PDB file of C-alpha atoms in Angstrom:
ATOM      1  CA  MET A   4      30.120 -81.287-170.993  1.00 48.00           C
ATOM      2  CA  LEU A   5      27.179 -81.246-168.643  1.00 47.00           C
ATOM      3  CA  SER A   6      29.201 -83.263-166.104  1.00 53.00           C
ATOM      4  CA  TRP A   7      32.206 -80.727-166.207  1.00 51.00           C
ATOM      5  CA  PHE A   8      29.603 -77.845-165.637  1.00 50.00           C
ATOM      6  CA  ALA A   9      28.207 -79.526-162.640  1.00 51.00           C
ATOM      7  CA  PHE A  10      31.687 -80.150-161.224  1.00 52.00           C
ATOM      8  CA  ILE A  11      32.744 -76.581-161.802  1.00 56.00           C
ATOM      9  CA  ALA A  12      29.535 -75.229-160.144  1.00 52.00           C
ATOM     10  CA  GLY A  13      29.792 -77.473-157.262  1.00 56.00           C
ATOM     11  CA  PHE A  14      33.392 -76.592-156.773  1.00 55.00           C
ATOM     12  CA  LEU A  15      32.611 -72.827-156.771  1.00 55.00           C
ATOM     13  CA  ALA A  16      29.977 -73.323-154.534  1.00 55.00           C
ATOM     14  CA  LEU A  17      32.192 -75.113-151.845  1.00 58.00           C
ATOM     15  CA  ALA A  18      34.913 -72.865-152.579  1.00 58.00           C
ATOM     16  CA  SER A  19      32.800 -69.759-151.703  1.00 59.00           C
ATOM     17  CA  LEU A  20      31.233 -71.335-148.639  1.00 56.00           C
ATOM     18  CA  ALA A  21      34.744 -72.207-147.394  1.00 57.00           C
ATOM     19  CA  ALA A  22      36.203 -68.704-148.212  1.00 57.00           C
ATOM     20  CA  GLY A  23      33.213 -67.029-146.489  1.00 57.00           C
ATOM     21  CA  LEU A  24      33.664 -69.233-143.375  1.00 54.00           C
ATOM     22  CA  GLY A  25      37.285 -68.565-143.310  1.00 57.00           C
ATOM     23  CA  LEU A  26      36.970 -64.763-143.785  1.00 53.00           C
ATOM     24  CA  ILE A  27      34.569 -64.178-141.065  1.00 54.00           C
ATOM     25  CA  ALA A  28      37.116 -65.764-138.820  1.00 53.00           C
ATOM     26  CA  LEU A  29      39.883 -63.515-140.106  1.00 53.00           C
ATOM     27  CA  VAL A  30      38.039 -60.289-139.580  1.00 49.00           C
ATOM     28  CA  ASP A  31      39.294 -60.302-135.919  1.00 50.00           C
ATOM     29  CA  ASN A  32      42.935 -60.455-136.863  1.00 52.00           C
ATOM     30  CA  ARG A  33      43.591 -57.113-135.512  1.00 50.00           C
ATOM     31  CA  PHE A  34      41.900 -58.032-132.303  1.00 50.00           C
ATOM     32  CA  ASP A  35      44.133 -61.069-131.859  1.00 53.00           C
ATOM     33  CA  THR A  36      47.224 -58.938-132.588  1.00 54.00           C
ATOM     34  CA  ARG A  37      46.231 -56.353-129.935  1.00 51.00           C
ATOM     35  CA  LEU A  38      45.421 -59.251-127.392  1.00 50.00           C
ATOM     36  CA  GLY A  39      48.546 -60.763-128.029  1.00 54.00           C
ATOM     37  CA  ALA A  40      50.642 -57.737-127.617  1.00 54.00           C
ATOM     38  CA  ARG A  41      48.863 -56.683-124.438  1.00 51.00           C
ATOM     39  CA  LEU A  42      49.506 -60.068-122.969  1.00 48.00           C
ATOM     40  CA  GLN A  43      53.141 -59.966-123.986  1.00 49.00           C
ATOM     41  CA  ALA A  44      52.571 -63.242-125.746  1.00 43.00           C
ATOM     42  CA  PRO A  45      52.861 -62.931-129.546  1.00 41.00           C
ATOM     43  CA  THR A  46      50.255 -64.740-131.436  1.00 41.00           C
ATOM     44  CA  GLU A  47      51.212 -67.880-133.341  1.00 41.00           C
ATOM     45  CA  ARG A  48      48.242 -67.902-135.544  1.00 44.00           C
ATOM     46  CA  ALA A  49      49.594 -66.624-138.767  1.00 43.00           C
ATOM     47  CA  ARG A  50      46.908 -65.672-141.075  1.00 46.00           C
ATOM     48  CA  PRO A  51      47.002 -64.734-144.587  1.00 45.00           C
ATOM     49  CA  ARG A  52      45.730 -61.231-145.537  1.00 47.00           C
ATOM     50  CA  ASP A  53      46.166 -61.012-149.301  1.00 49.00           C
ATOM     51  CA  LEU A  54      42.499 -61.144-150.351  1.00 47.00           C
ATOM     52  CA  GLN A  55      40.971 -60.372-146.941  1.00 51.00           C
ATOM     53  CA  PRO A  56      40.134 -56.658-147.326  1.00 57.00           C
ATOM     54  CA  ALA A  57      38.599 -56.876-150.766  1.00 57.00           C
ATOM     55  CA  VAL A  58      36.500 -59.955-150.283  1.00 56.00           C
ATOM     56  CA  THR A  59      35.584 -58.973-146.706  1.00 57.00           C
ATOM     57  CA  GLN A  60      34.234 -55.671-147.956  1.00 59.00           C
ATOM     58  CA  LEU A  61      32.496 -57.474-150.897  1.00 58.00           C
ATOM     59  CA  LEU A  62      30.699 -59.800-148.315  1.00 55.00           C
ATOM     60  CA  SER A  63      29.883 -56.757-146.014  1.00 57.00           C
ATOM     61  CA  ARG A  64      28.135 -55.070-148.976  1.00 58.00           C
ATOM     62  CA  TRP A  65      26.287 -58.086-149.810  1.00 53.00           C
ATOM     63  CA  GLY A  66      25.197 -58.652-146.233  1.00 53.00           C
ATOM     64  CA  ALA A  67      24.164 -55.015-145.729  1.00 55.00           C
ATOM     65  CA  ARG A  68      21.921 -55.041-148.643  1.00 56.00           C
ATOM     66  CA  ALA A  69      20.502 -58.634-147.851  1.00 54.00           C
ATOM     67  CA  GLY A  70      19.853 -57.719-144.224  1.00 53.00           C
ATOM     68  CA  ARG A  71      18.459 -54.284-144.632  1.00 53.00           C
ATOM     69  CA  GLY A  72      14.966 -54.340-143.398  1.00 49.00           C
ATOM     70  CA  ALA A  73      14.757 -58.072-143.291  1.00 50.00           C
ATOM     71  CA  VAL A  74      15.612 -58.492-139.716  1.00 53.00           C
ATOM     72  CA  GLU A  75      14.240 -56.765-136.753  1.00 57.00           C
ATOM     73  CA  GLN A  76      16.701 -54.715-134.481  1.00 64.00           C
ATOM     74  CA  ASP A  77      16.222 -57.143-131.573  1.00 64.00           C
ATOM     75  CA  LYS A  78      16.848 -60.201-133.677  1.00 73.00           C
ATOM     76  CA  ARG A  79      20.067 -58.393-135.096  1.00 75.00           C
ATOM     77  CA  THR A  80      21.152 -57.715-131.583  1.00 79.00           C
ATOM     78  CA  ALA A  81      20.616 -61.455-130.750  1.00 81.00           C
ATOM     79  CA  LEU A  82      22.674 -62.560-133.850  1.00 81.00           C
ATOM     80  CA  ARG A  83      25.381 -60.032-132.911  1.00 82.00           C
ATOM     81  CA  THR A  84      25.490 -61.728-129.459  1.00 83.00           C
ATOM     82  CA  ARG A  85      25.851 -65.199-131.194  1.00 84.00           C
ATOM     83  CA  LEU A  86      28.767 -64.087-133.239  1.00 84.00           C
ATOM     84  CA  VAL A  87      30.409 -62.591-130.253  1.00 83.00           C
ATOM     85  CA  ARG A  88      29.914 -65.977-128.306  1.00 84.00           C
ATOM     86  CA  ALA A  89      31.387 -67.701-131.366  1.00 83.00           C
ATOM     87  CA  GLY A  90      34.558 -65.586-131.127  1.00 80.00           C
ATOM     88  CA  PHE A  91      33.795 -63.073-134.099  1.00 81.00           C
ATOM     89  CA  TYR A  92      34.224 -59.534-132.565  1.00 79.00           C
ATOM     90  CA  SER A  93      34.429 -57.442-135.689  1.00 76.00           C
ATOM     91  CA  ASP A  94      31.952 -54.499-136.073  1.00 74.00           C
ATOM     92  CA  ARG A  95      31.050 -55.908-139.477  1.00 76.00           C
ATOM     93  CA  ALA A  96      30.393 -59.574-138.395  1.00 76.00           C
ATOM     94  CA  VAL A  97      26.650 -59.202-138.787  1.00 77.00           C
ATOM     95  CA  GLU A  98      26.985 -57.912-142.366  1.00 76.00           C
ATOM     96  CA  ILE A  99      29.700 -60.407-143.199  1.00 76.00           C
ATOM     97  CA  PHE A 100      27.534 -63.196-141.890  1.00 79.00           C
ATOM     98  CA  PHE A 101      24.751 -62.093-143.997  1.00 77.00           C
ATOM     99  CA  GLY A 102      26.765 -61.827-147.137  1.00 75.00           C
ATOM    100  CA  LEU A 103      28.131 -65.420-146.433  1.00 78.00           C
ATOM    101  CA  ARG A 104      24.711 -66.709-146.406  1.00 78.00           C
ATOM    102  CA  VAL A 105      23.910 -64.771-149.785  1.00 78.00           C
ATOM    103  CA  ALA A 106      27.172 -66.307-151.227  1.00 79.00           C
ATOM    104  CA  ALA A 107      26.456 -69.936-150.085  1.00 81.00           C
ATOM    105  CA  ALA A 108      22.768 -69.740-151.153  1.00 81.00           C
ATOM    106  CA  ALA A 109      23.987 -68.529-154.669  1.00 81.00           C
ATOM    107  CA  GLY A 110      26.758 -71.105-154.849  1.00 81.00           C
ATOM    108  CA  LEU A 111      24.752 -74.166-153.755  1.00 81.00           C
ATOM    109  CA  ALA A 112      21.683 -72.998-156.036  1.00 82.00           C
ATOM    110  CA  ALA A 113      24.271 -73.098-158.975  1.00 83.00           C
ATOM    111  CA  ALA A 114      25.331 -76.463-157.925  1.00 82.00           C
ATOM    112  CA  GLY A 115      21.791 -77.633-157.774  1.00 80.00           C
ATOM    113  CA  PHE A 116      21.261 -76.270-161.230  1.00 79.00           C
ATOM    114  CA  GLY A 117      24.147 -78.164-162.508  1.00 80.00           C
ATOM    115  CA  LEU A 118      22.931 -81.346-160.670  1.00 78.00           C
ATOM    116  CA  ALA A 119      19.587 -80.844-162.377  1.00 77.00           C
ATOM    117  CA  LEU A 120      21.269 -80.532-165.925  1.00 77.00           C
ATOM    118  CA  VAL A 121      23.449 -83.643-165.224  1.00 77.00           C
ATOM    119  CA  THR A 122      20.463 -85.785-164.205  1.00 76.00           C
ATOM    120  CA  HIS A 123      18.264 -84.357-167.048  1.00 73.00           C
ATOM    121  CA  GLN A 124      15.697 -83.037-164.613  1.00 70.00           C
ATOM    122  CA  THR A 125      13.313 -80.469-166.010  1.00 73.00           C
ATOM    123  CA  GLY A 126      10.315 -78.530-164.748  1.00 76.00           C
ATOM    124  CA  LEU A 127       9.184 -78.705-161.339  1.00 78.00           C
ATOM    125  CA  MET A 128      11.915 -81.218-160.094  1.00 80.00           C
ATOM    126  CA  ALA A 129      14.629 -78.882-161.347  1.00 79.00           C
ATOM    127  CA  ILE A 130      13.204 -75.996-159.543  1.00 81.00           C
ATOM    128  CA  VAL A 131      12.907 -78.156-156.469  1.00 82.00           C
ATOM    129  CA  ILE A 132      16.546 -78.927-156.593  1.00 80.00           C
ATOM    130  CA  VAL A 133      17.730 -75.439-157.198  1.00 79.00           C
ATOM    131  CA  VAL A 134      15.490 -74.112-154.262  1.00 80.00           C
ATOM    132  CA  THR A 135      16.710 -76.840-151.891  1.00 82.00           C
ATOM    133  CA  GLY A 136      20.294 -75.998-152.667  1.00 81.00           C
ATOM    134  CA  ALA A 137      19.644 -72.239-151.944  1.00 81.00           C
ATOM    135  CA  ASN A 138      17.767 -73.086-148.743  1.00 82.00           C
ATOM    136  CA  LEU A 139      20.688 -75.226-147.654  1.00 82.00           C
ATOM    137  CA  GLY A 140      23.107 -72.229-148.377  1.00 80.00           C
ATOM    138  CA  LEU A 141      20.901 -69.949-146.170  1.00 80.00           C
ATOM    139  CA  PHE A 142      20.812 -72.445-143.143  1.00 84.00           C
ATOM    140  CA  LEU A 143      24.177 -73.995-143.401  1.00 85.00           C
ATOM    141  CA  PRO A 144      26.055 -70.965-141.825  1.00 84.00           C
ATOM    142  CA  ASN A 145      23.615 -70.970-139.026  1.00 86.00           C
ATOM    143  CA  LEU A 146      24.308 -74.654-138.301  1.00 87.00           C
ATOM    144  CA  LEU A 147      28.107 -74.073-138.543  1.00 87.00           C
ATOM    145  CA  LEU A 148      27.702 -70.993-136.176  1.00 87.00           C
ATOM    146  CA  GLU A 149      25.790 -72.987-133.479  1.00 88.00           C
ATOM    147  CA  ARG A 150      28.339 -75.775-133.716  1.00 89.00           C
ATOM    148  CA  ARG A 151      31.167 -73.384-133.145  1.00 88.00           C
ATOM    149  CA  ILE A 152      29.405 -71.915-130.068  1.00 88.00           C
ATOM    150  CA  ALA A 153      28.748 -75.327-128.798  1.00 88.00           C
ATOM    151  CA  GLU A 154      32.584 -76.289-129.268  1.00 88.00           C
ATOM    152  CA  ARG A 155      33.609 -73.206-127.465  1.00 87.00           C
ATOM    153  CA  ARG A 156      31.090 -73.742-124.630  1.00 87.00           C
ATOM    154  CA  ARG A 157      32.489 -77.427-124.233  1.00 86.00           C
ATOM    155  CA  ALA A 158      36.102 -76.009-124.288  1.00 86.00           C
ATOM    156  CA  MET A 159      35.281 -73.379-121.581  1.00 86.00           C
ATOM    157  CA  ARG A 160      33.683 -76.051-119.388  1.00 84.00           C
ATOM    158  CA  VAL A 161      36.765 -78.340-119.798  1.00 83.00           C
ATOM    159  CA  ALA A 162      39.266 -75.570-119.006  1.00 84.00           C
ATOM    160  CA  LEU A 163      37.397 -73.595-116.191  1.00 85.00           C
ATOM    161  CA  PRO A 164      38.324 -75.894-113.202  1.00 84.00           C
ATOM    162  CA  ASP A 165      42.063 -75.650-114.049  1.00 84.00           C
ATOM    163  CA  ALA A 166      41.728 -71.847-114.437  1.00 86.00           C
ATOM    164  CA  ILE A 167      39.924 -71.409-111.164  1.00 87.00           C
ATOM    165  CA  ASP A 168      42.765 -73.605-109.486  1.00 86.00           C
ATOM    166  CA  LEU A 169      45.475 -71.386-110.807  1.00 86.00           C
ATOM    167  CA  MET A 170      43.508 -68.304-109.788  1.00 87.00           C
ATOM    168  CA  ILE A 171      43.272 -69.789-106.248  1.00 87.00           C
ATOM    169  CA  VAL A 172      46.915 -70.446-106.057  1.00 87.00           C
ATOM    170  CA  SER A 173      47.597 -66.874-107.248  1.00 86.00           C
ATOM    171  CA  VAL A 174      45.090 -65.178-105.043  1.00 85.00           C
ATOM    172  CA  GLU A 175      46.151 -67.045-101.998  1.00 83.00           C
ATOM    173  CA  ALA A 176      49.875 -66.224-102.588  1.00 83.00           C
ATOM    174  CA  GLY A 177      48.897 -62.625-102.429  1.00 82.00           C
ATOM    175  CA  ALA A 178      48.292 -61.529-105.895  1.00 81.00           C
ATOM    176  CA  ALA A 179      45.368 -59.187-107.007  1.00 83.00           C
ATOM    177  CA  LEU A 180      42.526 -60.434-109.106  1.00 82.00           C
ATOM    178  CA  SER A 181      43.930 -58.771-112.106  1.00 84.00           C
ATOM    179  CA  ALA A 182      47.412 -60.322-111.747  1.00 86.00           C
ATOM    180  CA  ALA A 183      45.726 -63.590-111.189  1.00 86.00           C
ATOM    181  CA  LEU A 184      43.802 -63.316-114.507  1.00 85.00           C
ATOM    182  CA  GLN A 185      46.904 -62.282-116.176  1.00 86.00           C
ATOM    183  CA  ARG A 186      48.702 -65.343-115.086  1.00 87.00           C
ATOM    184  CA  VAL A 187      45.717 -67.633-116.239  1.00 86.00           C
ATOM    185  CA  ALA A 188      45.787 -65.722-119.703  1.00 85.00           C
ATOM    186  CA  ARG A 189      49.453 -66.164-120.030  1.00 86.00           C
ATOM    187  CA  GLU A 190      49.775 -69.828-118.851  1.00 85.00           C
ATOM    188  CA  PHE A 191      46.846 -71.065-120.710  1.00 84.00           C
ATOM    189  CA  ASP A 192      47.518 -69.505-124.095  1.00 81.00           C
ATOM    190  CA  ASP A 193      48.568 -72.952-125.465  1.00 82.00           C
ATOM    191  CA  LEU A 194      46.628 -75.366-123.363  1.00 81.00           C
ATOM    192  CA  HIS A 195      43.297 -73.622-123.385  1.00 84.00           C
ATOM    193  CA  PRO A 196      43.332 -70.543-125.914  1.00 86.00           C
ATOM    194  CA  ILE A 197      39.755 -69.800-125.513  1.00 86.00           C
ATOM    195  CA  VAL A 198      40.046 -69.143-121.722  1.00 85.00           C
ATOM    196  CA  SER A 199      43.103 -67.175-122.328  1.00 85.00           C
ATOM    197  CA  GLU A 200      41.499 -65.100-124.996  1.00 86.00           C
ATOM    198  CA  GLN A 201      38.470 -64.409-122.816  1.00 86.00           C
ATOM    199  CA  PHE A 202      40.378 -63.534-119.763  1.00 86.00           C
ATOM    200  CA  GLY A 203      42.900 -61.325-121.904  1.00 86.00           C
ATOM    201  CA  LEU A 204      40.008 -59.371-123.325  1.00 86.00           C
ATOM    202  CA  MET A 205      38.646 -58.786-119.807  1.00 87.00           C
ATOM    203  CA  LEU A 206      42.095 -57.412-118.804  1.00 87.00           C
ATOM    204  CA  MET A 207      42.168 -55.141-121.888  1.00 88.00           C
ATOM    205  CA  GLU A 208      38.684 -53.815-120.888  1.00 86.00           C
ATOM    206  CA  MET A 209      39.849 -53.213-117.258  1.00 86.00           C
ATOM    207  CA  GLN A 210      43.074 -51.388-118.558  1.00 85.00           C
ATOM    208  CA  ALA A 211      40.875 -49.344-120.946  1.00 85.00           C
ATOM    209  CA  GLY A 212      39.017 -47.911-117.800  1.00 83.00           C
ATOM    210  CA  ALA A 213      36.229 -50.312-117.268  1.00 82.00           C
ATOM    211  CA  SER A 214      35.410 -51.293-113.783  1.00 84.00           C
ATOM    212  CA  ARG A 215      35.993 -54.803-112.654  1.00 83.00           C
ATOM    213  CA  ALA A 216      32.273 -55.515-112.143  1.00 85.00           C
ATOM    214  CA  GLU A 217      31.577 -54.054-115.782  1.00 87.00           C
ATOM    215  CA  ALA A 218      34.356 -56.359-117.280  1.00 86.00           C
ATOM    216  CA  LEU A 219      33.017 -59.402-115.395  1.00 86.00           C
ATOM    217  CA  ALA A 220      29.630 -58.779-116.676  1.00 86.00           C
ATOM    218  CA  ARG A 221      30.784 -58.467-120.255  1.00 86.00           C
ATOM    219  CA  LEU A 222      32.896 -61.622-119.807  1.00 86.00           C
ATOM    220  CA  ALA A 223      29.676 -63.334-118.763  1.00 85.00           C
ATOM    221  CA  ALA A 224      27.658 -61.916-121.643  1.00 85.00           C
ATOM    222  CA  ARG A 225      30.243 -62.936-124.344  1.00 83.00           C
ATOM    223  CA  THR A 226      30.835 -66.414-123.085  1.00 83.00           C
ATOM    224  CA  PRO A 227      28.412 -69.115-123.966  1.00 79.00           C
ATOM    225  CA  SER A 228      29.021 -70.949-120.652  1.00 80.00           C
ATOM    226  CA  ASP A 229      26.698 -70.972-117.724  1.00 82.00           C
ATOM    227  CA  GLU A 230      29.751 -71.817-115.373  1.00 83.00           C
ATOM    228  CA  VAL A 231      31.579 -68.590-116.226  1.00 85.00           C
ATOM    229  CA  GLY A 232      28.228 -66.371-115.731  1.00 85.00           C
ATOM    230  CA  ALA A 233      28.069 -68.089-112.187  1.00 85.00           C
ATOM    231  CA  LEU A 234      31.760 -67.453-111.593  1.00 85.00           C
ATOM    232  CA  THR A 235      31.527 -63.825-112.471  1.00 85.00           C
ATOM    233  CA  SER A 236      28.412 -63.378-110.303  1.00 86.00           C
ATOM    234  CA  MET A 237      30.236 -64.962-107.403  1.00 85.00           C
ATOM    235  CA  ILE A 238      33.298 -62.706-107.813  1.00 85.00           C
ATOM    236  CA  ILE A 239      31.066 -59.594-108.010  1.00 85.00           C
ATOM    237  CA  GLN A 240      29.118 -60.461-104.832  1.00 84.00           C
ATOM    238  CA  SER A 241      32.224 -61.506-102.984  1.00 82.00           C
ATOM    239  CA  GLU A 242      33.966 -58.109-103.486  1.00 78.00           C
ATOM    240  CA  ALA A 243      30.518 -56.444-102.744  1.00 80.00           C
ATOM    241  CA  VAL A 244      30.235 -58.071 -99.276  1.00 80.00           C
ATOM    242  CA  GLY A 245      33.915 -58.043 -98.589  1.00 76.00           C
ATOM    243  CA  ALA A 246      34.349 -61.765 -98.442  1.00 75.00           C
ATOM    244  CA  SER A 247      37.660 -63.681 -98.989  1.00 78.00           C
ATOM    245  CA  LEU A 248      38.116 -64.209-102.723  1.00 81.00           C
ATOM    246  CA  GLY A 249      40.266 -67.234-102.260  1.00 81.00           C
ATOM    247  CA  GLY A 250      37.839 -68.878-100.032  1.00 82.00           C
ATOM    248  CA  ALA A 251      34.958 -68.138-102.507  1.00 83.00           C
ATOM    249  CA  LEU A 252      36.935 -69.407-105.514  1.00 85.00           C
ATOM    250  CA  ARG A 253      37.902 -72.637-103.626  1.00 86.00           C
ATOM    251  CA  ALA A 254      34.140 -73.353-102.630  1.00 84.00           C
ATOM    252  CA  PHE A 255      33.025 -72.522-106.386  1.00 84.00           C
ATOM    253  CA  SER A 256      35.810 -74.990-107.619  1.00 83.00           C
ATOM    254  CA  GLU A 257      34.613 -77.587-105.235  1.00 84.00           C
ATOM    255  CA  GLU A 258      30.882 -77.013-106.359  1.00 84.00           C
ATOM    256  CA  LEU A 259      31.876 -77.052-109.899  1.00 83.00           C
ATOM    257  CA  ARG A 260      33.733 -80.368-109.595  1.00 82.00           C
ATOM    258  CA  LYS A 261      30.713 -81.902-107.741  1.00 85.00           C
ATOM    259  CA  THR A 262      28.426 -80.681-110.575  1.00 83.00           C
ATOM    260  CA  ARG A 263      30.580 -82.289-113.151  1.00 81.00           C
ATOM    261  CA  HIS A 264      30.761 -85.516-111.201  1.00 84.00           C
ATOM    262  CA  LEU A 265      26.857 -85.510-110.905  1.00 87.00           C
ATOM    263  CA  ASP A 266      26.700 -84.848-114.599  1.00 83.00           C
ATOM    264  CA  ALA A 267      29.004 -87.828-115.434  1.00 84.00           C
ATOM    265  CA  GLU A 268      26.938 -90.037-113.253  1.00 87.00           C
ATOM    266  CA  ARG A 269      23.648 -88.880-115.028  1.00 88.00           C
ATOM    267  CA  ARG A 270      25.396 -89.712-118.273  1.00 85.00           C
ATOM    268  CA  ALA A 271      26.485 -92.920-117.203  1.00 86.00           C
ATOM    269  CA  ALA A 272      22.909 -93.882-116.017  1.00 87.00           C
ATOM    270  CA  GLU A 273      21.547 -92.863-119.460  1.00 85.00           C
ATOM    271  CA  LEU A 274      24.106 -94.995-121.195  1.00 84.00           C
ATOM    272  CA  PRO A 275      21.838 -98.370-120.934  1.00 84.00           C
ATOM    273  CA  VAL A 276      18.992 -96.717-122.420  1.00 84.00           C
ATOM    274  CA  LYS A 277      20.895 -95.033-125.265  1.00 83.00           C
ATOM    275  CA  ILE A 278      22.718 -98.339-126.196  1.00 85.00           C
ATOM    276  CA  ALA A 279      19.302-100.318-126.152  1.00 83.00           C
ATOM    277  CA  PHE A 280      18.557 -99.313-129.713  1.00 83.00           C
ATOM    278  CA  PRO A 281      21.848-100.163-131.367  1.00 83.00           C
ATOM    279  CA  LEU A 282      22.153-103.266-129.303  1.00 83.00           C
ATOM    280  CA  VAL A 283      18.728-104.691-130.158  1.00 82.00           C
ATOM    281  CA  PHE A 284      18.540-103.689-133.803  1.00 84.00           C
ATOM    282  CA  CYS A 285      22.269-103.709-134.796  1.00 83.00           C
ATOM    283  CA  ILE A 286      24.609-105.645-132.536  1.00 84.00           C
ATOM    284  CA  PHE A 287      22.264-108.493-131.456  1.00 84.00           C
ATOM    285  CA  PRO A 288      21.126-109.549-135.179  1.00 84.00           C
ATOM    286  CA  ALA A 289      24.691-109.455-136.357  1.00 85.00           C
ATOM    287  CA  MET A 290      25.818-111.779-133.455  1.00 86.00           C
ATOM    288  CA  SER A 291      22.818-113.904-133.934  1.00 84.00           C
ATOM    289  CA  GLY A 292      23.698-114.406-137.492  1.00 84.00           C
ATOM    290  CA  VAL A 293      27.365-115.254-136.870  1.00 86.00           C
ATOM    291  CA  LEU A 294      26.360-117.653-134.022  1.00 85.00           C
ATOM    292  CA  PHE A 295      23.349-119.536-135.378  1.00 85.00           C
ATOM    293  CA  THR A 296      24.139-119.653-139.073  1.00 87.00           C
ATOM    294  CA  PRO A 297      26.524-122.543-138.846  1.00 85.00           C
ATOM    295  CA  VAL A 298      23.947-124.270-136.668  1.00 84.00           C
ATOM    296  CA  VAL A 299      21.081-123.694-139.203  1.00 84.00           C
ATOM    297  CA  ILE A 300      23.231-124.777-141.995  1.00 85.00           C
ATOM    298  CA  ARG A 301      24.319-128.105-140.159  1.00 85.00           C
ATOM    299  CA  ILE A 302      20.535-128.752-139.421  1.00 85.00           C
ATOM    300  CA  PHE A 303      19.635-128.270-143.088  1.00 83.00           C
ATOM    301  CA  ARG A 304      22.299-130.574-144.126  1.00 83.00           C
ATOM    302  CA  THR A 305      21.421-133.184-141.674  1.00 83.00           C
ATOM    303  CA  LEU A 306      17.621-132.881-142.981  1.00 81.00           C
ATOM    304  CA  LEU A 307      18.753-133.038-146.640  1.00 78.00           C
ATOM    305  CA  HIS A 308      21.028-136.100-146.235  1.00 74.00           C
ATOM    306  CA  GLY A 309      19.053-137.922-143.544  1.00 59.00           C
TER     307      GLY A 309
END
């Protein structure tokens, strides 16, 4: 009976965590729809919306109550920036994130309570297990959020040189910057969806009335990549001084490739140091055992029968 209770509690905890993470990604469904319609590229990410409004509102209410007075305004703004960089643009993303932390803490605390019952732990040890589960539920969404930001940063770093090359071809062919960005957003929709999303959002802001400098500054603010920030600064400065945009983009592309080459060389130089520990403590003992065990066995046999 207790094992079934622990299984059900653990399943509910994992289900609530997965549902919360899925719903915080689904709250920007309308944004994706508007972006796809604006770019004349229908979105292919069909997302279920049956239980989304009710559960989203529930998580939002939980988060509003849990975060009220617990986080200062500057930290709340920093959290909002992190969520935007992770790709969550909803106005209720902060509240939903707080609600997700509450749901995960409650679910993992229930799982910890079930584990304590199954293992027959009582007293202080049971309290420690329950508190540990609650703390894991509080910090796990932060870890997942940082991981998503890192993945988007890595995707932007990989896709940016190709995007710049396409922009160079478009600009040198006589197209304006907005047309070049629209070309990149349309062509990279399947290959690099994050770049397509960011450039498409920038185009929407420009079409809504924002200046090009403002749209570029917002692009740099919501993108977790330093290379994008350098690109936007270079475009703004080139337009301010009247320099050729195609030449500036080509120079930036060459500099970016040199930086990536130097980074690859640095990683290659660090490889011997990083591989020393597994080589000495894992690979070398195993190889020594495989090579010298027959020799030792033969020596012992010779000594015993000699």
